[in-house]
CSV table of C-alpha atoms in Angstrom, one decimal:
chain,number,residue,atom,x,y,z
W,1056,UNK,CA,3.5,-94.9,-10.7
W,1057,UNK,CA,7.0,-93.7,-9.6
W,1058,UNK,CA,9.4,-92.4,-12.0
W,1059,UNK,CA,11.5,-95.2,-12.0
W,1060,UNK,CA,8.1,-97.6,-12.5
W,1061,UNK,CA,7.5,-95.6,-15.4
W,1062,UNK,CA,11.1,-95.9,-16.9
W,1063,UNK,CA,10.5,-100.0,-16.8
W,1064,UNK,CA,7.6,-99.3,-18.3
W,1065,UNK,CA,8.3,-97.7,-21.6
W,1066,UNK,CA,11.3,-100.0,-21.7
W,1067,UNK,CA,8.7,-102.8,-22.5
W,1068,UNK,CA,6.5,-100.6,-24.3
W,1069,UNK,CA,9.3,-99.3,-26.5
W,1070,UNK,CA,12.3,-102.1,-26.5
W,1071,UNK,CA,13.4,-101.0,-30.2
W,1072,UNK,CA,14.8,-98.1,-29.7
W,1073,UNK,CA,17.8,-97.3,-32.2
W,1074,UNK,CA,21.6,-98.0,-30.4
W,1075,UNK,CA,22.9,-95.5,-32.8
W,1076,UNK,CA,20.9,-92.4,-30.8
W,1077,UNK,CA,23.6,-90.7,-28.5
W,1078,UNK,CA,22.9,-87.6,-27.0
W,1079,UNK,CA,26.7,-86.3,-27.5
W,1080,UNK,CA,26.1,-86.7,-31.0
W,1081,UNK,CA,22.2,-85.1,-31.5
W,1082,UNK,CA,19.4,-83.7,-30.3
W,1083,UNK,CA,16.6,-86.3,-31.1
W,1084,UNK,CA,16.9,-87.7,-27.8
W,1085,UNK,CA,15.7,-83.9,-26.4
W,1086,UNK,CA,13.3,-81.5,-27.5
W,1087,UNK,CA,11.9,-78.2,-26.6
W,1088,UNK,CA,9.5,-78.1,-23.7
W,1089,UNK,CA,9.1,-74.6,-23.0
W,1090,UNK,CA,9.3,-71.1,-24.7
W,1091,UNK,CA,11.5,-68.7,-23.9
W,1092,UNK,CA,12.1,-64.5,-24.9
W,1093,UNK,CA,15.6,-63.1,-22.9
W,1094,UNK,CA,15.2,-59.9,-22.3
W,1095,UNK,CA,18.9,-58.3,-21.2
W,1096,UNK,CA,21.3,-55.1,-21.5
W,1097,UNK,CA,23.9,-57.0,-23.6
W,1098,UNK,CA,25.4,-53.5,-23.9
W,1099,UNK,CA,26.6,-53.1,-20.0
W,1100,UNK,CA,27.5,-56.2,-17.6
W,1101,UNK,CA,28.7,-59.3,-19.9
W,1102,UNK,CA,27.1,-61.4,-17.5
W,1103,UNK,CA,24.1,-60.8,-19.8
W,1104,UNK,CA,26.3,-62.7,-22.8
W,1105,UNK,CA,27.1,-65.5,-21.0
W,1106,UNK,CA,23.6,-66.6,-19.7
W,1107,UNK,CA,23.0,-66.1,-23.6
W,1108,UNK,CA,25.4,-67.9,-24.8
W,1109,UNK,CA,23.8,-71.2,-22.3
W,1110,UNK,CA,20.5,-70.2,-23.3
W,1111,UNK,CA,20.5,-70.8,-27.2
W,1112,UNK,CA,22.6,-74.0,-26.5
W,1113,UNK,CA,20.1,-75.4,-24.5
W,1114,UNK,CA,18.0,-78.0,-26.3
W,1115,UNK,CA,14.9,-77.8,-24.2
W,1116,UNK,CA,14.2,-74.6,-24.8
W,1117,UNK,CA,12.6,-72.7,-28.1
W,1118,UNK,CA,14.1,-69.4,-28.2
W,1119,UNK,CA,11.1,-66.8,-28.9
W,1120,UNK,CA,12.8,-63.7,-29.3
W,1121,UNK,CA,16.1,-62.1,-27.6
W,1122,UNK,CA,15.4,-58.0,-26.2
W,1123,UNK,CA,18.2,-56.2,-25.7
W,1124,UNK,CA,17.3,-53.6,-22.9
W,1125,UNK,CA,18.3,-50.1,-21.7
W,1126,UNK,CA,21.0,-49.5,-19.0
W,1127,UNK,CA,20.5,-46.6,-16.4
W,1128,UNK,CA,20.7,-43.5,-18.6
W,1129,UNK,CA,23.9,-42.4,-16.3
W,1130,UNK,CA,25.3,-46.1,-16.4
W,1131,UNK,CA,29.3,-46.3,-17.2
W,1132,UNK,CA,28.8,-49.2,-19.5
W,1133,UNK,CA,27.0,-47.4,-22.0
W,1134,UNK,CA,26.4,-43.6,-21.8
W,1135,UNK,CA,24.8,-43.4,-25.4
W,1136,UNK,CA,21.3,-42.5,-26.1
W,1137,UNK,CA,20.9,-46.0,-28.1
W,1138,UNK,CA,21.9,-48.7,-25.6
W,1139,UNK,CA,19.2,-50.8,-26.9
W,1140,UNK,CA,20.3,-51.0,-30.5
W,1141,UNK,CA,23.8,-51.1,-29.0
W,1142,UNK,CA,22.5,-54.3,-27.0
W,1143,UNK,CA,20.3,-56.0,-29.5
W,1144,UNK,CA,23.6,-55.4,-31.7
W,1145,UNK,CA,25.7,-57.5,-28.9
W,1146,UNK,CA,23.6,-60.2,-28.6
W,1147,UNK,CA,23.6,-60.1,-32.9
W,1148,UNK,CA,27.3,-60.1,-32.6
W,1149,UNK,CA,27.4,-63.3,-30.1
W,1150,UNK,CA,25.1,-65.0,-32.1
W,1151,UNK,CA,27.0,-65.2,-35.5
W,1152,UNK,CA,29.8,-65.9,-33.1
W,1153,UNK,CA,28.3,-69.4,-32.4
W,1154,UNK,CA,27.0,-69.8,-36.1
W,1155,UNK,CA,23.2,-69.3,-35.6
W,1156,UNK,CA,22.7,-65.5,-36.7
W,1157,UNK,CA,19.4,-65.6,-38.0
W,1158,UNK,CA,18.0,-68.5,-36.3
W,1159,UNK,CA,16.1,-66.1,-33.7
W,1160,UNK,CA,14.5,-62.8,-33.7
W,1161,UNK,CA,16.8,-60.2,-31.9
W,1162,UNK,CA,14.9,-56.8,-31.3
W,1163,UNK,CA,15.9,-53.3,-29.7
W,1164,UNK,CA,13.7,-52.4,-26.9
W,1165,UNK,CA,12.7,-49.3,-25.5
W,1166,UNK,CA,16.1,-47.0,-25.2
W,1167,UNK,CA,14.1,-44.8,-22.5
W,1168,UNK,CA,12.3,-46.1,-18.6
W,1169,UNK,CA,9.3,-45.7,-17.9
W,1170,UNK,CA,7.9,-42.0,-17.4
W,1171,UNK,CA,5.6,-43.3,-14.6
W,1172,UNK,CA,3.8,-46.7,-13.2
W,1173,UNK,CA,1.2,-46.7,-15.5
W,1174,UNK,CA,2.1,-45.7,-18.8
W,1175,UNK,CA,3.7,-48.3,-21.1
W,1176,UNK,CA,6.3,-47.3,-23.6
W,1177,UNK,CA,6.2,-48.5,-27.5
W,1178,UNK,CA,8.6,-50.9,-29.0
W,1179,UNK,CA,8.9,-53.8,-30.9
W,1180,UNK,CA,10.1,-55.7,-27.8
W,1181,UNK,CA,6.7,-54.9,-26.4
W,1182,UNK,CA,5.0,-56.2,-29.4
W,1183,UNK,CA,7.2,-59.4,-29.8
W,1184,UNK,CA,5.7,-60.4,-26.0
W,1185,UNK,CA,2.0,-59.8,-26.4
W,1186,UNK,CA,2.3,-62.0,-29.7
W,1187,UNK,CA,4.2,-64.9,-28.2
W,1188,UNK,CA,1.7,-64.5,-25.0
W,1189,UNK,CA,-1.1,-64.7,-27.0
W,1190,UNK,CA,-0.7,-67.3,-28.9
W,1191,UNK,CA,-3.1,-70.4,-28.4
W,1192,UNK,CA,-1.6,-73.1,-31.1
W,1193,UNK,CA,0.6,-74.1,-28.7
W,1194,UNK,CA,0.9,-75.7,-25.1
W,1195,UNK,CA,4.4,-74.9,-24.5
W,1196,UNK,CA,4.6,-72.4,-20.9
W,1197,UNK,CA,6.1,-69.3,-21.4
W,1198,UNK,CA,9.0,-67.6,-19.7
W,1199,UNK,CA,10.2,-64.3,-20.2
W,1200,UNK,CA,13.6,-64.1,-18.9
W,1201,UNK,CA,15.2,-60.6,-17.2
W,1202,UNK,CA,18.3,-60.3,-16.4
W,1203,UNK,CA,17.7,-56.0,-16.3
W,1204,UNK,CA,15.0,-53.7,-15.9
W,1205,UNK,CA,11.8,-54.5,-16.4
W,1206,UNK,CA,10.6,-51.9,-18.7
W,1207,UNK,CA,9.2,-54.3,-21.7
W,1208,UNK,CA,7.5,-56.9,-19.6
W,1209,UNK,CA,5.7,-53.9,-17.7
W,1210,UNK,CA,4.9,-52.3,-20.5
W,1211,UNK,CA,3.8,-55.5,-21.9
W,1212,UNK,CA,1.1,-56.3,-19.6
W,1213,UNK,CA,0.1,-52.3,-19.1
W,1214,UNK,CA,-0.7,-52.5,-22.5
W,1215,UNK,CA,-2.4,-56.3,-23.3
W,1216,UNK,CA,-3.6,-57.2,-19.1
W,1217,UNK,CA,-4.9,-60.3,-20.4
W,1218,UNK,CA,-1.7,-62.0,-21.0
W,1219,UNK,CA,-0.5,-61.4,-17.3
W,1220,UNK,CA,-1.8,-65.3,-16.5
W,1221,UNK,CA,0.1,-66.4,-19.5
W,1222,UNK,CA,3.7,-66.3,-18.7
W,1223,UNK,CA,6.2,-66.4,-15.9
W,1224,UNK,CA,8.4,-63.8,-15.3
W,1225,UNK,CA,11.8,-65.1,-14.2
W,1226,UNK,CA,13.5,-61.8,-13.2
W,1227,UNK,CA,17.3,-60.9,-11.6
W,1228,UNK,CA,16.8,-58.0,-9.4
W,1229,UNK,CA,15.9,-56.3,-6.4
W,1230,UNK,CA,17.7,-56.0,-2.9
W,1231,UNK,CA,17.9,-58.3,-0.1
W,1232,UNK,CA,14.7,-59.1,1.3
W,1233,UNK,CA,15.7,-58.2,5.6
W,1234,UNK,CA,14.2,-61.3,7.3
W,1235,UNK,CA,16.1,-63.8,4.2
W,1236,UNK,CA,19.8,-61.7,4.2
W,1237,UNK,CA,21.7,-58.8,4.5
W,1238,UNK,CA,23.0,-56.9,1.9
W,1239,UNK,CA,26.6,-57.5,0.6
W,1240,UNK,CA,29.5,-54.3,2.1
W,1241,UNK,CA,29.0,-50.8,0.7
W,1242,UNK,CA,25.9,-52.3,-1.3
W,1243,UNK,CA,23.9,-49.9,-3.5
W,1244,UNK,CA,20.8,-48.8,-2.7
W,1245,UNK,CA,18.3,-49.3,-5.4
W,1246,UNK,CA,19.6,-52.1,-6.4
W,1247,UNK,CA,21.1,-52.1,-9.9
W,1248,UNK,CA,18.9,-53.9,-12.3
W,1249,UNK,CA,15.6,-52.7,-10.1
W,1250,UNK,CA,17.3,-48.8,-10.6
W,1251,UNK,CA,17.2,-49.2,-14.6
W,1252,UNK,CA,13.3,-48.5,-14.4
W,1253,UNK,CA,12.0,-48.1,-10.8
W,1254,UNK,CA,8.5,-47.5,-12.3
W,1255,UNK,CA,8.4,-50.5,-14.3
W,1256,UNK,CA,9.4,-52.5,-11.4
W,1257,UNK,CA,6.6,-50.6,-9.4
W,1258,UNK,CA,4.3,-51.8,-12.3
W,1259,UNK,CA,5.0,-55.4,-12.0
W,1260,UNK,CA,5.3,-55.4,-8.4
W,1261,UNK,CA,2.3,-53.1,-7.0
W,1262,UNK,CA,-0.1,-53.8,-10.2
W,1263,UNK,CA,0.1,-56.8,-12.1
W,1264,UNK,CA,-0.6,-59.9,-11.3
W,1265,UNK,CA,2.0,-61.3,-12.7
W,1266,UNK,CA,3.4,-64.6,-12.0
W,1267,UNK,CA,6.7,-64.1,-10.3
W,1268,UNK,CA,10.2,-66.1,-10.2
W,1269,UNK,CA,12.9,-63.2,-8.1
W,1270,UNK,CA,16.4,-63.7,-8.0
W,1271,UNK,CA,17.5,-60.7,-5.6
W,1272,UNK,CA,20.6,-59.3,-4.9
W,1273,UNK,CA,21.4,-61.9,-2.2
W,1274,UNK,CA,20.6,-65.0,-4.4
W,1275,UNK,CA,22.4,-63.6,-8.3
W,1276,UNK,CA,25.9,-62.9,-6.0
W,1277,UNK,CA,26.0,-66.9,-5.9
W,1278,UNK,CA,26.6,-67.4,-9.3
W,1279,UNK,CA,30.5,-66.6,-9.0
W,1280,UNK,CA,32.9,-68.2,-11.9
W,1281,UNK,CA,36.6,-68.0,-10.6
W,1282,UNK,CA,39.4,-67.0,-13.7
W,1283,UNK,CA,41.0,-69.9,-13.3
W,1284,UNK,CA,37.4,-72.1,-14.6
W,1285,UNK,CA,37.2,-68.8,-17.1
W,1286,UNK,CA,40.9,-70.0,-18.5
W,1287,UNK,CA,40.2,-73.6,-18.6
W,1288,UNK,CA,36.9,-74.4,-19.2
W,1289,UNK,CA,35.3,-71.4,-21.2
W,1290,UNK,CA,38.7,-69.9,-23.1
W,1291,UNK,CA,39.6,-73.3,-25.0
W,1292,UNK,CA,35.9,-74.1,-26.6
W,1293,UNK,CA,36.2,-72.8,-29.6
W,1294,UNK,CA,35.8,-69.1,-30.9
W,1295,UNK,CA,32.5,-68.8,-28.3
W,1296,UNK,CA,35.0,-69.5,-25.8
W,1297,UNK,CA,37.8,-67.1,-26.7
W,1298,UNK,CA,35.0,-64.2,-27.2
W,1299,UNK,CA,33.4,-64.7,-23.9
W,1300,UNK,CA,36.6,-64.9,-22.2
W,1301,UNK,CA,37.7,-61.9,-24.5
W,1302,UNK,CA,34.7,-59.7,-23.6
W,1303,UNK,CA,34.9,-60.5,-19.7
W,1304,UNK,CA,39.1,-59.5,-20.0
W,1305,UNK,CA,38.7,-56.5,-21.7
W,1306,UNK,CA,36.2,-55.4,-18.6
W,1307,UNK,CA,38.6,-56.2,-15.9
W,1308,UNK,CA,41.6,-54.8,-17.7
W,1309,UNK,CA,39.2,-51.2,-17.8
W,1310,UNK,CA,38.0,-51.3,-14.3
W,1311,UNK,CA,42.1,-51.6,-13.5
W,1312,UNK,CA,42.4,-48.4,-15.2
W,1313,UNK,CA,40.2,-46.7,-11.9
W,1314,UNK,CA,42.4,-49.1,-9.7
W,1315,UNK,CA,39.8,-51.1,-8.8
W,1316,UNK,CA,40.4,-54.8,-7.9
W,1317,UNK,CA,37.8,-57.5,-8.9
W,1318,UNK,CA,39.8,-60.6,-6.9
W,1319,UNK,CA,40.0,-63.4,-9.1
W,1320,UNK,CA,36.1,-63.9,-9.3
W,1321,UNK,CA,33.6,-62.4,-11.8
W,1322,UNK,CA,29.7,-62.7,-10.8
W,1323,UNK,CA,27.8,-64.1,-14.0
W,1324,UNK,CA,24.6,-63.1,-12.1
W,1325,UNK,CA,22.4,-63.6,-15.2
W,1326,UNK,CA,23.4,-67.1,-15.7
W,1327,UNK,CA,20.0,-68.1,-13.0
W,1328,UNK,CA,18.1,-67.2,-15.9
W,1329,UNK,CA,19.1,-70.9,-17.2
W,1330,UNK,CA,19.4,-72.9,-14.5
W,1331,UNK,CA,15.7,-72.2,-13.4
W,1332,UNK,CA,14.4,-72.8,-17.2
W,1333,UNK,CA,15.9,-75.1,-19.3
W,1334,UNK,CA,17.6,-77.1,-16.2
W,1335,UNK,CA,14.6,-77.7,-14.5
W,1336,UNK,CA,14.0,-81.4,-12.9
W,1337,UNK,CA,12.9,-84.2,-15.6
W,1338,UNK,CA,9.6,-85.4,-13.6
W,1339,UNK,CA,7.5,-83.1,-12.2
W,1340,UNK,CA,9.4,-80.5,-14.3
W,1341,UNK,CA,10.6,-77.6,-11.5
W,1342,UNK,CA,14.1,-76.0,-11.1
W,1343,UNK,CA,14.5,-78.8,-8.4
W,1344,UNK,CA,18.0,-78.3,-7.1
W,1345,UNK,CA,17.6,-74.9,-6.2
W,1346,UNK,CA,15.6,-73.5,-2.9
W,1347,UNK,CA,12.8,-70.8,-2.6
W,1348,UNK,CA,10.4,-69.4,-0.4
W,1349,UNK,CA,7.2,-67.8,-1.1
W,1350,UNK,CA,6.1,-64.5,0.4
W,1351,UNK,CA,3.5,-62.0,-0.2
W,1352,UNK,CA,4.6,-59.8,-3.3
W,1353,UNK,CA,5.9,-56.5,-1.9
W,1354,UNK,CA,5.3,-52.9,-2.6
W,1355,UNK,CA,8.2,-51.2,-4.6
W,1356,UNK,CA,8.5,-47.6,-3.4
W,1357,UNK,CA,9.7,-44.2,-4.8
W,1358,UNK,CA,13.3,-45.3,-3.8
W,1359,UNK,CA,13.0,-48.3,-4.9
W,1360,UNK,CA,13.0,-50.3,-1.4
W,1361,UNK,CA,10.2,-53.2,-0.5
W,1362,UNK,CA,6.9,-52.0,1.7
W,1363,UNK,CA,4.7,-55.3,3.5
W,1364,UNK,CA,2.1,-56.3,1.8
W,1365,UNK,CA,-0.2,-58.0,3.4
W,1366,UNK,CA,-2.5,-58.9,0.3
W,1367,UNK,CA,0.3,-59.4,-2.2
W,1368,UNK,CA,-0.2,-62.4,-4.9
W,1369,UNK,CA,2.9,-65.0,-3.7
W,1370,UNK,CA,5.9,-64.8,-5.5
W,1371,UNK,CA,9.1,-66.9,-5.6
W,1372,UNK,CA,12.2,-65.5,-4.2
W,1373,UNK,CA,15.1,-67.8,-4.7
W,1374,UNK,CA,17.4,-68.0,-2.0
W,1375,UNK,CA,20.1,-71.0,-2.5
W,1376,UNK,CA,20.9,-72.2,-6.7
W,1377,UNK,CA,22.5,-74.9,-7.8
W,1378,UNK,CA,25.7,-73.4,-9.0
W,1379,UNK,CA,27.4,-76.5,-9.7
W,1380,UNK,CA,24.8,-77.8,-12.0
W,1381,UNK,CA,24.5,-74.3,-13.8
W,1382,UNK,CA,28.0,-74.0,-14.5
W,1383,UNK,CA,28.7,-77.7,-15.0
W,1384,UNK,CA,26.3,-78.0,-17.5
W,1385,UNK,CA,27.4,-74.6,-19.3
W,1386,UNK,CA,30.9,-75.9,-19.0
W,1387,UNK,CA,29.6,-79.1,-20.9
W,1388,UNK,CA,27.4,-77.3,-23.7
W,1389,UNK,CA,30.5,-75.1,-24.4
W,1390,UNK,CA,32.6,-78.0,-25.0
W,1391,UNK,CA,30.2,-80.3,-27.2
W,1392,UNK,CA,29.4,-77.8,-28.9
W,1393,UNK,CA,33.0,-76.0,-29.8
């Protein structure tokens, strides 16, 4: 039966439905479908606040648990020794921004990387995903969502390997693979979120088995929102509106202070996190709109650059997203919502 069969169908099945439901005015019409944890450095790039910010105003999703993550320990954002607590406090602060402070866990994560590839550091974080992983009163898939390092998933399954067939990791990160794209002008080499915790990433990549959604380099530079849609269509929705755009103003009014000059674009590269979750395709539930290929999971080495391998598990790697539909329906939420 085609979708569209099926729609006729339950039309005759069901021809009492209420005229008063609207979806602009509730939620009854849309319920969670799968689970969620975010796992981000809410303390550096603000990207990590805006992906956020759609997340927990997406009604198919059911919010788990939100990690906030160590930087690089020489990172500019944050040079302190607690940039977990400071991000864990960011995403607290966003949250009572929007009203819903104590509707989900928010937990500081590890404030350290990885000492090596095989030894998993301690944290509640880590806790908080074995848990939800484990759990069998429920049928809902998981997706544990990574906009940073990857230090709490890898330590995650180092420490529980059975839950490494229970959950997808969706994760932004990692260089250009050479035959998809080349890398952007004076690119950095490791990557940014894959230098937070090379060994972690070495952990997921070279010895886990973990189910793999990638958003490199090439495909997280896509998601660029220019500062005129950041004046008109996130600044006027209310106060989560004049925070976001306050947070993402006082970043490019610092980097002018080292006379640096960001254009009129800002990357939210984080903000594929949603799109590939709670914007996936109705039937046949997929992130439909947006393009993949699958190859052989790679090595991660020392320096944090890809090695073949030939007997790698396949992985996604997401080459073309549907921007329009990410920011659209952000744009949307913000406003309904306000």
């Amino acid at each position: 039966m085609t979708p569209s069969k099926f729609l006729v169908f339950l039309l005759f099945i069901f021809p009492f439905i209420s005229k008063g439901q609207s979806v602009s005015t509730n939620n009854k019409l849309i319920s969670p479908r799968i689970r969620v944890i975010m796992d981000n450095d809410f303390s550096g790039d603000p990207d990590g606040l805006f992906a956020l910010t759609h997340l927990v105003l997406s009604p198919s999703v059911d919010v788990r648990g939100i990690i906030g993550s160590h930087l690089n320990a020489n990172d500019g954002f944050d040079r302190s020794k607690t940039q977990a607590e400071n991000a864990a406090k960011k995403a607290a602060d966003l949250l009572a921004v929007l009203k819903i402070k104590d509707q989900f866990p928010v937990i500081a994560g590890s404030n350290t990387a990885m000492v090596n590839d095989s030894t998993p550091v301690k944290s509640k974080a880590v806790d908080l995903i074995i848990k939800e992983a484990s759990r069998t009163d429920t049928s809902l898939p998981l997706y544990i969502l990574c906009g940073a390092g990857l230090t709490e998933i890898a330590s995650a399954v180092l420490t529980e390997p059975k839950i490494a067939d229970k959950l997808t990791l969706v994760w932004i990160g990692g260089p250009e693979y050479s035959d998809l794209a080349l890398p952007p002008p004076n690119y950095s080499s490791p990557e940014y979120n894959l230098n937070i915790d090379i060994n972690a990433a070495r952990a997921v990549f070279n010895h886990s088995q973990l189910k793999l959604w990638q958003i490199p380099r090439d495909g997280y530079r896509q998601a660029i929102l220019p500062y005129s849609e950041l004046q008109l269509k996130i600044n006027p929705q209310g106060e989560a509106g004049k925070y976001l755009t306050g947070v993402l103003e006082n970043l490019m009014a610092r980097i002018q202070q080292f006379h640096l000059n960001l254009g009129e674009t800002y990357i939210l590269g984080d903000s594929p996190l949603v799109l590939l979750t709670a914007l996936q395709s109705s039937f046949e539930a997929d992130p439909s709109s947006s393009e993949y290929v699958l190859k052989p999971c790679p090595l991660i080495n020392a320096q944090g650059g890809y090695d073949y391998n030939a007997h790698g598990r396949n992985i996604r790697v997401y080459r073309r997203l549907d921007i329009n539909l990410m920011f659209n329906d952000f744009f949307a939420k913000l406003e309904l919502n306000k």
